[in-house]
Amino acid sequence: MWKTLVFILSIVSIQLQAQQIKGKLLDKANQQGVSFANVFLYKSEDPEQSIGGAMTDENGGFVIAKVANGTYLLKAQMPGYKEVKKQISVNGQDVLLGNIFLSADNSIEEVEVVAEKELVQTDIATRTYNVSKDLISKGGTALDVMQNIPSVQVDENNNISLRGSSNLTILVNGKQSGLAGSNPQAIFQRIPASSIERIEVINNPSAKYDAAATGGIINIVLKTNNDDGLGGNIGFTLGTYDRYNSNFDINYKKGKFNLYSGISANQGTRQPEITLFRRNFLANTTPIIDQKRYINRLDQNLNGNIGLAYAISSKDDINFEFGFGFGKEENSIRVPQKNKNADGTLIDENERYSDEGEDAFNQNYALNYTHRFAKPRQELKLASSLGLSDEKGEVISIQTGDIRQNTFENNANQTILLQADYIQPLREGWRVETGYKSVFRNIDNDFNLENWENGTFLNDPNYSNQFRYDEKVYAGYAILAGKFQKFGFELGLRAEQTFTESKLINTNEIFNNDYLNFFPNAALIYNLPKEQQIKLTYSQRINRPDFRQLNPFTTFTNAVTLRSGNPVLRPEITNAYEFAYIKDWNQGSITGAAFYRETNDVIQYLLTQVGGDTTKFSPSNATSAQNYGLELIGNYRVGKWLNLNGDFSIYRYILNAQNLDIQDLSDIITWNTRLNAMFNLPKSWKIQAMVSYRAPVAMAQGTRREMFMSSLGISKQFFKERATLNFRIMDVARTMVWGGTLDTPDLYNEFTFRPNARTYMIGLSYRFGGEKKGKKGDNKKGEGGFEGGGEF
C-alpha cells in the first residue's frame, strides 16, 4: 500500500510545461462565483466548432489545459446570464484572465436551451442518474429507479448491490438520514421517484466519507426550488396491483429565507411466488421437500418534511429540517409443502398460513451551518442530526395438524450524528481538508415466540429474547489535494475508533468488540487532450456487521428454515483499486474502468442442518474474496431525436471459505449489461425503452441464476411544459425471475422467486411557480450533491 502512495507522489512531482487559460466567472450583482457554468473555446476562424472547454468549480474558477499557440474566441454560458465573449491570444505562456463578470439576463423566458441533461452523466469520480429524465421509473419508488442505474443490481429481497457488493453508504441530500430506521436500504422503498432529482454513485470515495462503504456510496438528491417566490409540484400515479403514488412539494423563498415542505404517499401490492426444492442426504431426514410460497404483500408509506434555510449573511447559512415517515406492511402467506421419498413418491403433505403485519414510524431532525471565509474556497461546515425509529411486527401462523405460533418483534433505533468539515485553500490549485465525525447508535430488539399448547398460547423461552446493541464510532480525517499542470492528486487518511456492545437480556450474555482502524486513500488524475481524463484511485474500507448479523438469537422465516446472527462476527476490510478513463465529445461520452477489490474476513451466510428437516442460515467470516473486472459506460446522441446510453461490466469473483470447511473455491466470471434508448418525438412526446441482463453470480455454497428485464415508458408534456402525462410498463417480456442453488454435502437446495407479472402505471404531474421555460438546460447542481466530483 505505502509503495503505491510513494509511486503516486513520485508521479505527481513531474511537472510538464503546458499552456493553460485560467479565469473565474463572477455574478456582477453580488460578486459571488458562478458555479458549474460552461466555458467553451473556439478557433477564431471557426467560431461555431468548439475545440475544448471546461466547467467552472463551485467558486466559479476554470482551467482549460494544453492550449496551442494561436488566436481564440472564449464563450462563457450559464442559463439566467447573458453570454460573454472574449478574444484571446496564446503565445507560449499561460493566459490569466482574472475575474470575468456575468450579468443577469432579464429576458430569461427567451433564453435558448443550451443543453438538456442526459439520463446518465459520468465524470471521473461520480456517476449521476438524472431521475427527472427517467420515464420508466415514473410513479415508482427509489427502488424502481435503482433497477435502471449502471453497475447496480437489485435482488429478490430488494437489497441493492454495486459491483457485487451490498455494503453501501446511503445518503439523502449528501447526509445520512434516520428515516430508514434499522435497515438503511429501506429508504429506497420509502422515497417516491417523483421526489428525486438525481441519484449519484461514487465507487471509490475519499477519506472525507465514512469508511463503512466497501461497495461505495449512493446519494439520493431530492428536488429543490431555489427561485424567489412560490413554487412547487404535484403529481399522482396509479397502476395495476393496487399501486398508487402521490406527492406534493411546495417552496417559498424571499430574501434570506427559504421555506420548503413536502409530503408523499405510495402504496403497492406485491404477489411473488417462491418455489423451494430441497434434497436431503443425511439420515433421519425427509429425502425430498417440495415447497411453494404464495405471498400477497401490501406496502404503504407516508413521508413528509419541512425545512427552513436562512442566509444569516453573505458568508453564513443555517438550515433546519424535520422529516418523518410512516410505513405499514401486511403479508398474507400460504405455504403448501409436499414431503417425498428419494424416488419421488409422496410421504405426506401439509400447509402453513401466516398473516404478518409491521408498522414503522421514523423521525429525523437535522441542523446544519455553513461559514464561508473571505478567502475563496475556505469553508467550515457543521452538521448534526437525530434519527429515531420505532418498528413493530407481528406474525400469526397456523399449520396443518393444529400447529399454531405467534411471533412479536419490537425494534427501537436511535442514531445521533455530529460532524464538522473544514476546507483550507493553499496556493493555486492546492487545498487541505480536515474534519471530525461521531456516530452514536442504539438498537433495542425484543423478539417473542408463542406456541399453542393445551388451548392457550404460551411463551417459548427458547425462541424469545431481548437484544440490545450499542455502537459508537469516532472518526477524523485529513486530505491534501493539489495540481501540477496536467496532473492532480489527492492523499487522505481517515481514523475510526469503534466501540460495540451486544447484550442478550434474558441470558445476560455480553459481547464486546472494540477496534481502531486507519483508512488511507489516494487518487491521481491526468488531463489528456481533446476532453479526456484518466484517474487512478486506491482506498481502504470497512464493513461492520449490523445488529441482525450479530444477534445470536434464532428467528423463523418458515417452518423448515431458521435464521440467526453471530455475536463474534468480525468486520470486513476491503482494499479497492480503480483505473478510470473518460472521453467527451459533442455527441456523447464514454467511461471505462478497471477495478480490483480484495476483502478479508468476508461475511457469508451459510446454510446448515440443525436437526431433522430444519436448517438455519447464519453468517460467518470466510477467509477472503477477490473481485476484479472491467466496466464500460457510454452515451451517444443521434441527432435531436435519439439518445442512447448503455453499460457493460464483467468481473470475476473468487471466494476462499476453506476455513469454514468449504474446500472448493467459489470462482465464477459474471457480467451485466443494460441499454437505454430515449426517443424525442414531435410535440413534446418521448419514449424510453430499457433492457438489462445479469449473468449468474457465485455464492459461498452455490450460484445465483441469471436474470433478464425489460421496461418501457412514454411521456407527453403540455401547458407550456409544466404538466406531464406519463405511462410505463415494467417487465414487458415477463422474464424477471430470481433464483439460485445451494449445494453442500448434506443437502441440495434450489429456489426461484417470481415477482409481480407485467405492471402498468399511468400518472400526471404539474409544476407551478418556480423556474420559467427556457431554464431546463440549467446544469447547476442541486443541494446535497457530492462535492469535488470534478475537483482536479
Short mmCIF file of C-alpha atoms in Angstrom, two decimals, residues 14 49 85 113 171 214 223 306 345 354 368 395 403 415 451 497 621 667:
data_model
loop_
_atom_site.label_atom_id
_atom_site.label_comp_id
_atom_site.label_asym_id
_atom_site.label_seq_id
_atom_site.Cartn_x
_atom_site.Cartn_y
_atom_site.Cartn_z
CA ILE A 14 6.77 15.60 -12.50
CA GLN A 49 -16.95 24.42 -33.64
CA LYS A 85 -17.31 36.51 -25.38
CA VAL A 113 -31.77 25.87 -24.09
CA LEU A 171 -27.12 9.31 1.79
CA THR A 214 -16.81 -1.21 0.88
CA LYS A 223 -35.81 18.04 -5.88
CA ILE A 306 -40.39 20.68 6.42
CA THR A 345 -43.31 -40.94 -4.06
CA SER A 354 -49.34 -16.81 8.06
CA ASN A 368 -26.61 22.44 9.56
CA VAL A 395 -46.80 -12.90 12.67
CA ILE A 403 -49.86 -26.20 14.96
CA THR A 415 -28.85 7.42 15.81
CA ASN A 451 -46.79 -21.75 20.87
CA GLN A 497 -12.30 4.17 16.65
CA ASN A 621 -16.32 -14.90 8.36
CA ASP A 667 -14.90 -18.94 -8.56
#
